[in-house]
Amino acid sequence: MPGSFKYGVSTYSYVDDYGSVMTLEDAFDHIADTGATGIEILGEGQIEGYPNPSSQFIDRWFGLLDKYKLEPTNMCSWVDMRITLGRNLTVEEGAAELERDLRLAHQLGFKFLRPKFGVLSHDLIPEPQWEAYTERNLDLAHKLGVVICPEIHAPTPIKHEVVDGYINFIERTGTKNFGLMIDTGIFQDRPLTHWGSHQINDEARKHMEFLNGIAVNPEEFLDIAKYVVFIQAKFHDIDENLEDQNIPWKPVISAIKRSGYSGYLSSEYEGWRAPWRSIDQVRRQHVLLRKLEREFDEGKFA
């Protein structure tokens, strides 16, 4: 049976407004105003005093969760293997970074932790020690009730050695505390016009071909769905007619619904960073996604 989605928002959607014209409470307010129930954050970006927030921040955090009736979904973190230029971190150091963020995520009520591993290539092959320091933290993740979920993000497609490696890790360890996060930017099938605050020129496009979209077939989601624990609903531009200019949402929603996924779609706006534009764009996406889910449930998809 198809699952019913939960809807959330990543504060990364508001990245240029946050800290300048938007406070943490403003972000809560805008997220709740969409009708969403989940908040996703960047640990280093939204946790004051990261990685050791004060008791005052923690009290304020839980006060805001209660006031706006939101639940913490995913905390994004980094294991920076090149934080020192002379050498990579050791397995012990990498494991310690991951443990630190697992404990912080749990302290703030998050059920998912997305670690961004260091990469070796443009197609985001992770450095080889990710497996060792992740495995050292599986027992802790189980104890804390947190699922570690690295991100499948363009230009990495679904049919790729990165995804195979993560799935092999799940199968080998038998863990329930490691899964895949899918970034829907992998389904982008039309070029972007803006990257952050800048219009994309030919030079930038030449060096970052994935800006044109890697156009993963949404049907491939069904091949890995049982390993997917969280979805970042990446998007860049939805017009006034609620038509996305880059992501083919109808086949994407169809595949995700048919997979039985019933977790979060967490909006991650990454389009033109004009002031306040992100707020309107996130609202548009939530209207669009809910409309498509409703139409699917009513049997209106061809």
PDB file of N, CA and C in Angstrom, residues 185-229:
ATOM      1  N   GLY A 185      17.153  16.426  -6.154  1.00  0.00           N
ATOM      2  CA  GLY A 185      17.884  17.087  -7.243  1.00  0.00           C
ATOM      3  C   GLY A 185      18.440  16.106  -8.256  1.00  0.00           C
ATOM      4  N   ILE A 186      18.564  14.826  -7.888  1.00  0.00           N
ATOM      5  CA  ILE A 186      19.063  13.837  -8.860  1.00  0.00           C
ATOM      6  C   ILE A 186      18.079  13.627  -9.994  1.00  0.00           C
ATOM      7  N   PHE A 187      16.819  14.000  -9.788  1.00  0.00           N
ATOM      8  CA  PHE A 187      15.807  13.814 -10.832  1.00  0.00           C
ATOM      9  C   PHE A 187      15.696  15.033 -11.754  1.00  0.00           C
ATOM     10  N   GLN A 188      16.440  16.085 -11.474  1.00  0.00           N
ATOM     11  CA  GLN A 188      16.397  17.300 -12.298  1.00  0.00           C
ATOM     12  C   GLN A 188      16.684  16.946 -13.753  1.00  0.00           C
ATOM     13  N   ASP A 189      15.805  17.407 -14.655  1.00  0.00           N
ATOM     14  CA  ASP A 189      15.967  17.071 -16.075  1.00  0.00           C
ATOM     15  C   ASP A 189      15.989  18.291 -16.993  1.00  0.00           C
ATOM     16  N   ARG A 190      16.053  19.489 -16.405  1.00  0.00           N
ATOM     17  CA  ARG A 190      16.184  20.719 -17.184  1.00  0.00           C
ATOM     18  C   ARG A 190      17.223  21.606 -16.520  1.00  0.00           C
ATOM     19  N   PRO A 191      17.951  22.409 -17.298  1.00  0.00           N
ATOM     20  CA  PRO A 191      19.058  23.205 -16.738  1.00  0.00           C
ATOM     21  C   PRO A 191      18.598  24.241 -15.721  1.00  0.00           C
ATOM     22  N   LEU A 192      19.485  24.568 -14.805  1.00  0.00           N
ATOM     23  CA  LEU A 192      19.252  25.654 -13.857  1.00  0.00           C
ATOM     24  C   LEU A 192      19.599  26.985 -14.512  1.00  0.00           C
ATOM     25  N   THR A 193      18.953  28.030 -14.036  1.00  0.00           N
ATOM     26  CA  THR A 193      19.288  29.384 -14.495  1.00  0.00           C
ATOM     27  C   THR A 193      20.108  30.135 -13.451  1.00  0.00           C
ATOM     28  N   HIS A 194      19.936  29.747 -12.168  1.00  0.00           N
ATOM     29  CA  HIS A 194      20.651  30.412 -11.083  1.00  0.00           C
ATOM     30  C   HIS A 194      21.279  29.377 -10.161  1.00  0.00           C
ATOM     31  N   TRP A 195      22.420  29.730  -9.605  1.00  0.00           N
ATOM     32  CA  TRP A 195      23.069  28.915  -8.583  1.00  0.00           C
ATOM     33  C   TRP A 195      23.322  29.832  -7.395  1.00  0.00           C
ATOM     34  N   GLY A 196      22.509  29.660  -6.349  1.00  0.00           N
ATOM     35  CA  GLY A 196      22.590  30.587  -5.233  1.00  0.00           C
ATOM     36  C   GLY A 196      22.184  31.978  -5.672  1.00  0.00           C
ATOM     37  N   SER A 197      23.046  32.944  -5.420  1.00  0.00           N
ATOM     38  CA  SER A 197      22.733  34.340  -5.742  1.00  0.00           C
ATOM     39  C   SER A 197      23.178  34.736  -7.143  1.00  0.00           C
ATOM     40  N   HIS A 198      23.695  33.782  -7.917  1.00  0.00           N
ATOM     41  CA  HIS A 198      24.311  34.130  -9.199  1.00  0.00           C
ATOM     42  C   HIS A 198      23.601  33.456 -10.370  1.00  0.00           C
ATOM     43  N   GLN A 199      23.498  34.202 -11.443  1.00  0.00           N
ATOM     44  CA  GLN A 199      23.005  33.611 -12.677  1.00  0.00           C
ATOM     45  C   GLN A 199      24.103  32.740 -13.264  1.00  0.00           C
ATOM     46  N   ILE A 200      23.733  31.570 -13.766  1.00  0.00           N
ATOM     47  CA  ILE A 200      24.725  30.624 -14.264  1.00  0.00           C
ATOM     48  C   ILE A 200      25.165  31.024 -15.665  1.00  0.00           C
ATOM     49  N   ASN A 201      26.467  31.211 -15.827  1.00  0.00           N
ATOM     50  CA  ASN A 201      26.991  31.534 -17.154  1.00  0.00           C
ATOM     51  C   ASN A 201      27.601  30.294 -17.800  1.00  0.00           C
ATOM     52  N   ASP A 202      28.041  30.436 -19.038  1.00  0.00           N
ATOM     53  CA  ASP A 202      28.570  29.285 -19.779  1.00  0.00           C
ATOM     54  C   ASP A 202      29.812  28.709 -19.119  1.00  0.00           C
ATOM     55  N   GLU A 203      30.636  29.571 -18.520  1.00  0.00           N
ATOM     56  CA  GLU A 203      31.858  29.098 -17.888  1.00  0.00           C
ATOM     57  C   GLU A 203      31.537  28.201 -16.688  1.00  0.00           C
ATOM     58  N   ALA A 204      30.593  28.651 -15.870  1.00  0.00           N
ATOM     59  CA  ALA A 204      30.200  27.843 -14.709  1.00  0.00           C
ATOM     60  C   ALA A 204      29.585  26.530 -15.148  1.00  0.00           C
ATOM     61  N   ARG A 205      28.773  26.566 -16.201  1.00  0.00           N
ATOM     62  CA  ARG A 205      28.117  25.351 -16.673  1.00  0.00           C
ATOM     63  C   ARG A 205      29.132  24.356 -17.226  1.00  0.00           C
ATOM     64  N   LYS A 206      30.176  24.869 -17.820  1.00  0.00           N
ATOM     65  CA  LYS A 206      31.215  23.994 -18.372  1.00  0.00           C
ATOM     66  C   LYS A 206      31.922  23.229 -17.267  1.00  0.00           C
ATOM     67  N   HIS A 207      32.148  23.890 -16.135  1.00  0.00           N
ATOM     68  CA  HIS A 207      32.869  23.254 -15.034  1.00  0.00           C
ATOM     69  C   HIS A 207      31.956  22.420 -14.136  1.00  0.00           C
ATOM     70  N   MET A 208      30.640  22.710 -14.155  1.00  0.00           N
ATOM     71  CA  MET A 208      29.696  21.962 -13.330  1.00  0.00           C
ATOM     72  C   MET A 208      28.540  21.485 -14.206  1.00  0.00           C
ATOM     73  N   GLU A 209      28.813  20.480 -15.006  1.00  0.00           N
ATOM     74  CA  GLU A 209      27.846  19.980 -15.975  1.00  0.00           C
ATOM     75  C   GLU A 209      26.554  19.527 -15.308  1.00  0.00           C
ATOM     76  N   PHE A 210      26.649  19.062 -14.055  1.00  0.00           N
ATOM     77  CA  PHE A 210      25.442  18.570 -13.381  1.00  0.00           C
ATOM     78  C   PHE A 210      24.402  19.677 -13.177  1.00  0.00           C
ATOM     79  N   LEU A 211      24.799  20.953 -13.361  1.00  0.00           N
ATOM     80  CA  LEU A 211      23.824  22.033 -13.281  1.00  0.00           C
ATOM     81  C   LEU A 211      22.747  21.901 -14.344  1.00  0.00           C
ATOM     82  N   ASN A 212      23.053  21.137 -15.402  1.00  0.00           N
ATOM     83  CA  ASN A 212      22.047  20.868 -16.424  1.00  0.00           C
ATOM     84  C   ASN A 212      21.070  19.793 -15.984  1.00  0.00           C
ATOM     85  N   GLY A 213      21.401  19.084 -14.894  1.00  0.00           N
ATOM     86  CA  GLY A 213      20.562  17.994 -14.411  1.00  0.00           C
ATOM     87  C   GLY A 213      21.101  16.648 -14.852  1.00  0.00           C
ATOM     88  N   ILE A 214      21.109  15.677 -13.942  1.00  0.00           N
ATOM     89  CA  ILE A 214      21.586  14.330 -14.320  1.00  0.00           C
ATOM     90  C   ILE A 214      20.424  13.420 -14.686  1.00  0.00           C
ATOM     91  N   ALA A 215      19.185  13.886 -14.503  1.00  0.00           N
ATOM     92  CA  ALA A 215      17.983  13.240 -15.046  1.00  0.00           C
ATOM     93  C   ALA A 215      17.885  11.760 -14.708  1.00  0.00           C
ATOM     94  N   VAL A 216      18.059  11.414 -13.448  1.00  0.00           N
ATOM     95  CA  VAL A 216      17.829  10.037 -13.030  1.00  0.00           C
ATOM     96  C   VAL A 216      16.355   9.693 -13.263  1.00  0.00           C
ATOM     97  N   ASN A 217      16.107   8.522 -13.804  1.00  0.00           N
ATOM     98  CA  ASN A 217      14.733   8.054 -14.022  1.00  0.00           C
ATOM     99  C   ASN A 217      14.069   7.815 -12.666  1.00  0.00           C
ATOM    100  N   PRO A 218      12.961   8.493 -12.362  1.00  0.00           N
ATOM    101  CA  PRO A 218      12.323   8.303 -11.055  1.00  0.00           C
ATOM    102  C   PRO A 218      11.967   6.851 -10.737  1.00  0.00           C
ATOM    103  N   GLU A 219      11.756   6.040 -11.784  1.00  0.00           N
ATOM    104  CA  GLU A 219      11.428   4.636 -11.542  1.00  0.00           C
ATOM    105  C   GLU A 219      12.559   3.895 -10.833  1.00  0.00           C
ATOM    106  N   GLU A 220      13.787   4.401 -10.945  1.00  0.00           N
ATOM    107  CA  GLU A 220      14.911   3.752 -10.278  1.00  0.00           C
ATOM    108  C   GLU A 220      14.812   3.859  -8.761  1.00  0.00           C
ATOM    109  N   PHE A 221      14.004   4.794  -8.284  1.00  0.00           N
ATOM    110  CA  PHE A 221      13.795   4.904  -6.841  1.00  0.00           C
ATOM    111  C   PHE A 221      13.258   3.592  -6.277  1.00  0.00           C
ATOM    112  N   LEU A 222      12.420   2.917  -7.045  1.00  0.00           N
ATOM    113  CA  LEU A 222      11.809   1.674  -6.581  1.00  0.00           C
ATOM    114  C   LEU A 222      12.851   0.595  -6.307  1.00  0.00           C
ATOM    115  N   ASP A 223      13.992   0.668  -6.980  1.00  0.00           N
ATOM    116  CA  ASP A 223      15.038  -0.347  -6.808  1.00  0.00           C
ATOM    117  C   ASP A 223      15.736  -0.238  -5.457  1.00  0.00           C
ATOM    118  N   ILE A 224      15.709   0.943  -4.852  1.00  0.00           N
ATOM    119  CA  ILE A 224      16.441   1.156  -3.596  1.00  0.00           C
ATOM    120  C   ILE A 224      15.538   1.610  -2.460  1.00  0.00           C
ATOM    121  N   ALA A 225      14.235   1.646  -2.712  1.00  0.00           N
ATOM    122  CA  ALA A 225      13.305   2.259  -1.768  1.00  0.00           C
ATOM    123  C   ALA A 225      13.397   1.657  -0.372  1.00  0.00           C
ATOM    124  N   LYS A 226      13.653   0.368  -0.266  1.00  0.00           N
ATOM    125  CA  LYS A 226      13.649  -0.248   1.062  1.00  0.00           C
ATOM    126  C   LYS A 226      14.805   0.229   1.932  1.00  0.00           C
ATOM    127  N   TYR A 227      15.793   0.873   1.297  1.00  0.00           N
ATOM    128  CA  TYR A 227      16.938   1.397   2.045  1.00  0.00           C
ATOM    129  C   TYR A 227      16.802   2.890   2.354  1.00  0.00           C
ATOM    130  N   VAL A 228      15.791   3.551   1.787  1.00  0.00           N
ATOM    131  CA  VAL A 228      15.637   5.001   1.919  1.00  0.00           C
ATOM    132  C   VAL A 228      14.885   5.327   3.200  1.00  0.00           C
ATOM    133  N   VAL A 229      15.480   6.203   4.014  1.00  0.00           N
ATOM    134  CA  VAL A 229      14.869   6.562   5.297  1.00  0.00           C
ATOM    135  C   VAL A 229      14.445   8.025   5.357  1.00  0.00           C
TER     136      VAL A 229
END
